[in-house]
Short mmCIF file of C-alpha atoms in Angstrom, two decimals:
data_model
loop_
_atom_site.label_atom_id
_atom_site.label_comp_id
_atom_site.label_asym_id
_atom_site.label_seq_id
_atom_site.Cartn_x
_atom_site.Cartn_y
_atom_site.Cartn_z
CA MET A 394 24.92 -16.82 29.25
CA ASN A 395 26.81 -14.69 31.81
CA THR A 396 25.20 -12.38 34.34
CA LYS A 397 25.56 -9.22 32.21
CA GLU A 398 24.01 -10.87 29.16
CA PHE A 399 21.17 -12.23 31.28
CA LEU A 400 20.46 -8.81 32.77
CA ARG A 401 20.63 -7.18 29.33
CA THR A 402 18.15 -9.73 27.96
CA LEU A 403 15.87 -9.30 30.97
CA THR A 404 15.98 -5.52 30.64
CA SER A 405 15.25 -5.71 26.89
CA GLU A 406 12.24 -7.95 27.49
CA SER A 407 10.96 -5.65 30.26
CA LEU A 408 11.28 -2.60 28.01
CA GLN A 409 9.50 -4.43 25.22
CA LYS A 410 6.60 -5.36 27.48
CA SER A 411 6.41 -1.83 28.85
CA ALA A 412 6.43 -0.34 25.33
CA ILE A 413 3.48 -2.42 24.15
CA ARG A 414 1.39 -2.35 27.33
CA PHE A 415 -0.42 0.94 26.75
CA PRO A 416 -0.94 0.48 22.98
CA SER A 417 -2.35 -2.97 23.71
CA ALA A 418 -4.75 -1.39 26.19
CA VAL A 419 -5.83 1.10 23.51
CA PHE A 420 -6.53 -1.69 21.02
CA LEU A 421 -8.38 -3.70 23.68
CA VAL A 422 -10.66 -0.78 24.57
CA ALA A 423 -11.28 -0.16 20.86
CA LEU A 424 -12.14 -3.83 20.40
CA VAL A 425 -14.62 -3.75 23.29
CA GLY A 426 -16.25 -0.64 21.84
CA THR A 427 -16.58 -2.00 18.31
CA THR A 428 -17.84 -5.37 19.58
CA LEU A 429 -20.64 -3.72 21.54
CA ALA A 430 -21.45 -1.38 18.66
CA MET A 431 -21.64 -4.20 16.11
CA TRP A 432 -23.61 -6.48 18.40
CA GLY A 433 -26.05 -3.71 19.33
CA ALA A 434 -26.49 -2.68 15.68
CA SER A 435 -27.16 -6.28 14.65
CA TRP A 436 -29.73 -6.70 17.43
CA ASP A 437 -31.30 -3.37 16.48
CA ILE A 438 -31.80 -4.55 12.91
CA THR A 439 -33.45 -7.74 14.17
CA SER A 440 -35.73 -5.60 16.33
CA HIS A 441 -36.76 -3.57 13.29
CA LEU A 442 -37.45 -6.77 11.35
CA LEU A 443 -39.70 -7.89 14.22
CA ARG A 444 -41.41 -4.49 14.01
CA ALA A 445 -40.53 -3.46 17.54
CA PRO A 446 -41.74 0.07 18.36
CA GLU A 447 -39.49 2.69 16.78
CA THR A 448 -37.85 4.75 19.49
CA PHE A 449 -34.34 5.93 20.26
CA PHE A 450 -34.43 4.60 23.83
CA THR A 451 -34.16 0.85 23.22
CA PRO A 452 -31.70 -1.65 24.73
CA SER A 453 -30.14 -2.32 21.32
CA HIS A 454 -29.57 1.40 20.71
CA GLY A 455 -28.13 1.69 24.20
CA ILE A 456 -25.57 -1.05 23.53
CA LEU A 457 -24.76 0.40 20.11
CA TYR A 458 -24.05 3.88 21.44
CA LEU A 459 -22.28 2.55 24.52
CA GLY A 460 -19.92 0.86 22.08
CA VAL A 461 -19.47 4.11 20.15
CA GLY A 462 -18.70 5.93 23.42
CA ILE A 463 -16.08 3.34 24.39
CA SER A 464 -14.55 3.65 20.91
CA VAL A 465 -14.24 7.40 21.50
CA ILE A 466 -12.43 6.70 24.78
CA SER A 467 -10.01 4.43 22.91
CA ALA A 468 -9.42 7.25 20.40
CA ILE A 469 -8.57 9.64 23.24
CA MET A 470 -6.16 7.08 24.69
CA SER A 471 -4.63 6.55 21.25
CA SER A 472 -4.15 10.29 20.74
CA VAL A 473 -2.44 10.63 24.12
CA ALA A 474 -0.13 7.72 23.35
CA TYR A 475 0.71 9.03 19.90
CA LEU A 476 1.35 12.61 21.01
CA ARG A 477 3.25 11.98 24.24
CA ARG A 478 5.30 8.95 23.26
CA LYS A 479 7.10 9.89 20.06
CA GLU A 480 8.90 6.57 19.91
CA LEU A 481 5.57 4.85 19.16
CA ARG A 482 5.21 6.73 15.87
CA THR A 483 7.88 4.58 14.26
CA GLU A 484 6.44 1.27 15.46
CA SER A 485 4.68 -0.99 12.97
CA PHE A 486 1.46 -0.86 15.02
CA ALA A 487 1.32 2.97 14.86
CA ALA A 488 -1.03 2.70 11.87
CA GLY A 489 -3.48 0.95 14.17
CA LEU A 490 -3.41 3.85 16.62
CA LYS A 491 -4.19 6.28 13.79
CA LEU A 492 -7.08 4.17 12.52
CA VAL A 493 -8.61 4.01 16.01
CA VAL A 494 -8.73 7.81 16.06
CA ILE A 495 -9.99 8.15 12.49
CA GLY A 496 -12.71 5.56 13.07
CA ALA A 497 -13.94 7.29 16.22
CA LEU A 498 -14.09 10.65 14.44
CA ILE A 499 -16.19 9.10 11.66
CA GLN A 500 -18.53 7.58 14.23
CA ILE A 501 -18.89 10.93 16.02
CA ALA A 502 -19.75 12.65 12.74
CA ALA A 503 -22.25 9.93 11.80
CA GLY A 504 -24.37 10.46 14.95
CA PRO A 505 -25.68 14.00 14.37
CA ALA A 506 -25.70 13.39 10.61
CA ASP A 507 -28.09 10.48 11.13
CA PHE A 508 -30.32 12.66 13.33
CA TYR A 509 -30.61 15.32 10.62
CA TRP A 510 -31.17 12.69 7.94
CA HIS A 511 -34.15 11.37 9.92
CA GLU A 512 -35.42 14.91 10.42
CA LEU A 513 -35.34 15.51 6.66
CA PHE A 514 -36.45 12.15 5.30
CA GLY A 515 -38.13 10.26 8.14
CA LEU A 516 -37.44 6.62 8.93
CA ASP A 517 -34.94 4.89 6.69
CA GLY A 518 -33.73 1.39 5.97
CA LEU A 519 -30.40 -0.31 6.43
CA LEU A 520 -28.58 1.38 3.55
CA SER A 521 -28.51 5.13 4.00
CA PRO A 522 -25.58 7.55 3.78
CA THR A 523 -25.44 8.04 7.54
CA HIS A 524 -25.79 4.34 8.38
CA ILE A 525 -22.99 3.38 6.02
CA THR A 526 -20.86 6.18 7.48
CA LEU A 527 -21.38 4.81 10.99
CA ALA A 528 -20.61 1.28 9.84
CA LEU A 529 -17.41 2.41 8.13
CA GLY A 530 -16.37 4.31 11.26
CA ILE A 531 -16.88 1.22 13.42
CA LEU A 532 -15.02 -0.94 10.90
CA THR A 533 -12.12 1.54 10.69
CA THR A 534 -11.70 1.46 14.47
CA LEU A 535 -11.85 -2.33 14.42
CA VAL A 536 -9.25 -2.53 11.65
CA GLY A 537 -7.03 -0.45 13.93
CA SER A 538 -7.30 -3.15 16.59
CA VAL A 539 -6.71 -5.92 14.04
CA ILE A 540 -3.54 -4.24 12.75
CA GLY A 541 -2.37 -3.28 16.22
CA PHE A 542 -2.73 -6.68 17.85
CA SER A 543 -1.42 -8.53 14.78
CA ARG A 544 1.73 -6.44 14.45
CA ILE A 545 2.51 -6.39 18.15
CA ASN A 546 2.12 -10.17 18.25
CA PHE A 547 4.36 -10.58 15.19
CA HIS A 548 7.24 -8.69 16.82
CA LEU A 549 7.01 -10.29 20.27
CA GLN A 550 10.05 -12.37 21.11
CA GLU A 551 7.90 -14.68 23.21
CA LYS A 552 4.25 -15.37 22.48
CA ASN A 553 1.97 -14.92 25.46
CA LEU A 554 -1.46 -16.07 26.51
CA PHE A 555 -3.10 -12.66 26.08
CA PHE A 556 -2.40 -12.53 22.35
CA ARG A 557 -3.27 -16.19 21.85
CA VAL A 558 -6.72 -15.38 23.23
CA ILE A 559 -7.33 -11.86 21.93
CA LEU A 560 -6.34 -12.44 18.30
CA PRO A 561 -9.05 -15.07 17.56
CA ILE A 562 -11.62 -12.81 19.23
CA THR A 563 -10.45 -9.81 17.22
CA TYR A 564 -10.58 -11.65 13.91
CA GLY A 565 -14.00 -13.11 14.79
CA ILE A 566 -15.45 -9.64 15.40
CA PHE A 567 -13.76 -8.40 12.22
CA TRP A 568 -15.31 -11.30 10.27
CA PHE A 569 -18.75 -10.41 11.63
CA SER A 570 -18.26 -6.75 10.69
CA ILE A 571 -17.23 -7.62 7.13
CA MET A 572 -20.39 -9.68 6.77
CA TRP A 573 -22.55 -6.73 7.79
CA LEU A 574 -20.69 -4.34 5.50
CA ILE A 575 -21.60 -6.53 2.52
CA PHE A 576 -25.16 -6.93 3.84
CA PHE A 577 -25.69 -3.20 3.31
CA PHE A 578 -25.69 -3.82 -0.44
CA VAL A 579 -27.52 -7.16 -0.70
CA LEU A 580 -30.27 -7.27 1.94
CA PRO A 581 -33.81 -6.21 0.95
CA ILE A 582 -34.32 -4.03 4.04
CA SER A 583 -33.26 -0.60 2.79
CA GLU A 584 -36.61 0.95 1.94
CA GLY A 585 -37.42 4.03 4.01
CA GLU A 586 -40.19 6.58 4.04
CA SER A 587 -38.55 8.78 1.40
CA HIS A 588 -35.90 6.59 -0.26
CA ASN A 589 -35.80 3.02 -1.46
CA PHE A 590 -32.22 1.75 -1.63
CA ASN A 591 -33.17 -1.93 -1.94
CA PRO A 592 -31.12 -3.68 -4.64
CA ASP A 593 -32.73 -5.64 -7.44
CA PRO A 594 -33.23 -9.15 -5.96
CA ASN A 595 -31.40 -10.94 -8.77
CA VAL A 596 -28.49 -8.51 -8.67
CA ALA A 597 -28.32 -8.92 -4.87
CA ILE A 598 -28.05 -12.70 -5.19
CA VAL A 599 -25.24 -12.39 -7.74
CA LEU A 600 -23.39 -9.94 -5.50
CA SER A 601 -23.84 -12.34 -2.57
CA PHE A 602 -22.26 -15.22 -4.51
CA ILE A 603 -19.35 -13.06 -5.62
CA PHE A 604 -18.46 -11.05 -2.55
CA ILE A 605 -19.51 -12.91 0.61
CA PRO A 606 -17.53 -16.19 0.27
CA PHE A 607 -14.67 -14.24 -1.34
CA ALA A 608 -14.48 -11.87 1.64
CA TYR A 609 -14.79 -14.74 4.13
CA SER A 610 -11.79 -16.45 2.49
CA LEU A 611 -9.75 -13.24 2.74
CA VAL A 612 -10.50 -12.92 6.47
CA PHE A 613 -9.85 -16.63 7.05
CA TRP A 614 -6.54 -16.54 5.16
CA THR A 615 -5.33 -13.41 6.96
CA SER A 616 -6.29 -14.78 10.37
CA SER A 617 -4.56 -18.09 9.66
CA LYS A 618 -1.37 -16.48 8.38
CA THR A 619 -1.23 -14.03 11.28
CA GLN A 620 -1.73 -16.63 14.01
CA ASN A 621 -0.05 -19.53 12.21
CA ARG A 622 -1.51 -22.35 14.26
CA PHE A 623 -4.41 -24.75 13.99
CA GLY A 624 -7.34 -23.78 16.19
CA ALA A 625 -6.84 -20.03 16.15
CA THR A 626 -9.02 -19.32 13.11
CA SER A 627 -11.51 -21.95 14.27
CA GLY A 628 -11.75 -19.82 17.40
CA ALA A 629 -12.35 -16.74 15.24
CA ALA A 630 -15.13 -18.59 13.40
CA PHE A 631 -16.69 -19.54 16.74
CA VAL A 632 -16.67 -15.89 17.86
CA PHE A 633 -18.21 -14.84 14.55
CA ILE A 634 -20.95 -17.47 14.77
CA MET A 635 -21.70 -16.62 18.41
CA MET A 636 -22.02 -12.92 17.54
CA ASN A 637 -24.50 -13.88 14.85
CA ILE A 638 -26.48 -16.31 17.00
CA THR A 639 -26.75 -14.07 20.05
CA SER A 640 -27.74 -10.93 18.13
CA ASN A 641 -29.94 -12.43 15.40
CA ILE A 642 -31.26 -15.81 16.62
CA PHE A 643 -31.61 -15.50 20.41
CA THR A 644 -33.35 -12.14 19.92
CA SER A 645 -36.03 -13.68 17.67
CA GLU A 646 -37.97 -16.55 19.24
CA GLY A 647 -39.67 -17.54 15.99
CA ILE A 648 -36.48 -18.84 14.37
CA MET A 649 -34.79 -20.48 17.36
CA PHE A 650 -35.38 -23.90 15.79
CA TYR A 651 -32.73 -23.02 13.16
CA LEU A 652 -30.03 -23.02 15.86
CA PRO A 653 -28.63 -26.52 15.01
CA LEU A 654 -27.88 -25.26 11.48
CA PHE A 655 -24.87 -23.34 12.80
CA ALA A 656 -23.06 -26.55 13.72
CA VAL A 657 -22.38 -27.10 10.01
CA PRO A 658 -20.43 -23.88 9.32
CA MET A 659 -18.53 -24.37 12.58
CA ILE A 660 -17.48 -27.86 11.51
CA SER A 661 -16.53 -26.55 8.06
CA ALA A 662 -14.37 -23.83 9.65
CA ILE A 663 -12.54 -26.41 11.78
CA ALA A 664 -11.98 -28.63 8.73
CA ALA A 665 -10.73 -25.70 6.65
CA ASP A 666 -8.47 -24.58 9.51
CA PHE A 667 -6.96 -28.06 9.81
CA ILE A 668 -6.34 -28.39 6.07
CA PHE A 669 -4.90 -24.86 5.83
CA ASN A 670 -2.47 -25.21 8.75
CA LYS A 671 -1.38 -28.84 8.53
CA LYS A 672 2.15 -29.42 7.22
CA TRP A 673 1.32 -31.80 4.39
CA LYS A 674 3.89 -34.27 3.04
CA SER A 675 1.93 -34.72 -0.17
CA LYS A 676 3.02 -32.24 -2.87
CA ILE A 677 -0.52 -32.10 -4.21
CA MET A 678 -1.85 -31.06 -0.80
CA GLN A 679 1.01 -28.58 -0.36
CA ARG A 680 -0.02 -26.87 -3.59
CA HIS A 681 -3.76 -27.01 -3.16
CA SER A 682 -4.50 -27.10 0.59
CA THR A 683 -5.41 -23.40 0.72
CA LYS A 684 -7.77 -23.81 -2.24
CA ILE A 685 -9.41 -26.84 -0.61
CA ALA A 686 -9.83 -24.84 2.60
CA GLY A 687 -11.39 -22.00 0.58
CA ALA A 688 -13.76 -24.43 -1.12
CA ILE A 689 -14.91 -25.86 2.21
CA LEU A 690 -15.34 -22.44 3.77
CA GLY A 691 -17.02 -20.89 0.72
CA SER A 692 -19.48 -23.74 0.39
CA MET A 693 -21.00 -22.77 3.72
CA PHE A 694 -21.24 -18.99 3.22
CA PHE A 695 -25.05 -19.15 3.23
CA ALA A 696 -25.10 -20.90 6.63
CA PHE A 697 -22.49 -18.53 8.05
CA SER A 698 -24.68 -15.61 6.95
CA PHE A 699 -28.01 -16.98 8.15
CA PRO A 700 -30.64 -15.72 8.94
CA MET A 701 -30.13 -12.35 7.26
CA LEU A 702 -28.88 -13.54 3.87
CA SER A 703 -31.85 -15.88 3.49
CA MET A 704 -34.04 -12.79 2.97
CA THR A 705 -32.08 -11.93 -0.18
CA PHE A 706 -32.83 -15.34 -1.67
CA LEU A 707 -36.47 -15.34 -0.51
CA GLU A 708 -37.09 -11.91 -2.01
CA VAL A 709 -36.94 -13.35 -5.55
CA TYR A 710 -39.98 -15.54 -4.92
CA LEU A 711 -42.14 -13.21 -2.87
CA TYR A 712 -44.79 -10.81 -4.14
CA ASN A 713 -47.79 -8.89 -2.82
CA ASP A 714 -45.67 -7.04 -0.24
CA THR A 715 -44.81 -10.22 1.66
CA PHE A 716 -41.78 -9.50 3.82
CA PRO A 717 -39.17 -12.30 3.60
CA TYR A 718 -38.29 -12.24 7.30
CA ASP A 719 -41.92 -12.90 8.20
CA ILE A 720 -41.98 -16.30 6.50
CA LEU A 721 -38.69 -17.62 7.92
CA PRO A 722 -40.46 -19.51 10.75
CA THR A 723 -42.45 -21.52 8.18
CA ALA A 724 -40.01 -21.68 5.25
CA SER A 725 -37.36 -24.12 6.49
CA ASP A 726 -37.71 -26.32 3.38
CA ILE A 727 -37.14 -23.32 1.08
CA VAL A 728 -34.21 -22.14 3.21
CA PHE A 729 -32.66 -25.61 2.95
CA ASN A 730 -33.04 -25.60 -0.84
CA HIS A 731 -31.43 -22.17 -1.08
CA TRP A 732 -28.59 -23.37 1.11
CA MET A 733 -27.91 -26.36 -1.13
CA MET A 734 -28.19 -24.18 -4.24
CA SER A 735 -25.59 -21.76 -2.87
CA ILE A 736 -22.88 -24.37 -2.35
CA PRO A 737 -21.37 -24.60 -5.90
CA GLY A 738 -21.09 -20.84 -6.37
CA GLY A 739 -19.72 -20.45 -2.85
CA ILE A 740 -17.00 -23.01 -3.58
CA VAL A 741 -15.84 -21.09 -6.65
CA SER A 742 -15.79 -17.73 -4.88
CA GLY A 743 -14.13 -19.19 -1.77
CA ILE A 744 -11.31 -20.66 -3.86
CA ALA A 745 -10.91 -17.34 -5.68
CA GLY A 746 -10.52 -15.55 -2.35
CA MET A 747 -7.74 -17.93 -1.29
CA ILE A 748 -5.92 -17.46 -4.60
CA VAL A 749 -6.13 -13.67 -4.50
CA ALA A 750 -5.38 -13.26 -0.77
CA PRO A 751 -1.56 -13.59 -0.90
CA LYS A 752 -1.42 -11.23 -3.87
CA ILE A 753 -3.22 -8.36 -2.12
CA LEU A 754 -2.47 -8.88 1.57
CA ARG A 755 1.36 -8.85 1.45
CA PHE A 756 2.01 -12.28 2.84
CA SER A 757 3.95 -15.07 1.24
CA ASP A 758 3.55 -18.80 1.57
#
């Protein structure tokens, strides 16, 4: 390579780095905001299950709304980038910038709407129109970061440490958010003062078997295809599990003894990641490695979703107004039985997710 070619290459790389620096900052700020919002919301739900005093000024609410505020800042940054730098509008990650703005606007609208909902109908449960609106706003902003980081990383000529670290974190938070989105429709904690949106317990269990391992496989497949290396999606699973543990286990002393349970889904994620990403010489493994990975991952959907999902299964057996969360500290044998019972159905749904993923997510093997 002569001097002119070297300088041209160096200039091209410098321009590329300059072009992605501010959009990457936007997606990073959005990720921080959605992470705090999701973590605070999850902790807030645990606080309600523990019957902490109902007040707006709680640490969990503070973290939740701090996250919303940071998401709004990311939306302002995204708007500035999109309006002032016209060249960004044609980039593949431009859709991510738009979603960051749309998500923040939804979150802003959900705040006062939730206030008026409470004024009209009193305290509510998990599933209410305003709560689902807030959750969708947070998820939309997060999807903006997922798309933004993934597409920027795909087009980089040289992979760098920042994206090797941030992508597993982003997919882990996204995984956690998908879990909570499904929880809206299956957890028995949506009865308020004026409305009872709790699902029928048997219907909720069926929905759990169908949608949770299926969705986990979709996230796992997308993360693996995007990052294309062993260890990256294991890192995402670790982030997901740590979000769950810190917001739902560490904040509830009565169920701390369940902590070792989470080693099992972590091990299953590593095994699935290895099988999915290994370049197999065997033709049988080449054809079926993704399905095997889906089976392993799906089999552990109950453990991934603990402790919240256990309430859905416990609800079937409880009467006389016994609240399922209250018996978790003394129901480890029942929880274990439910876990074992969930494995066959989880395997089927996990495999289905892996089969469907390339058909709907625009990747090819």
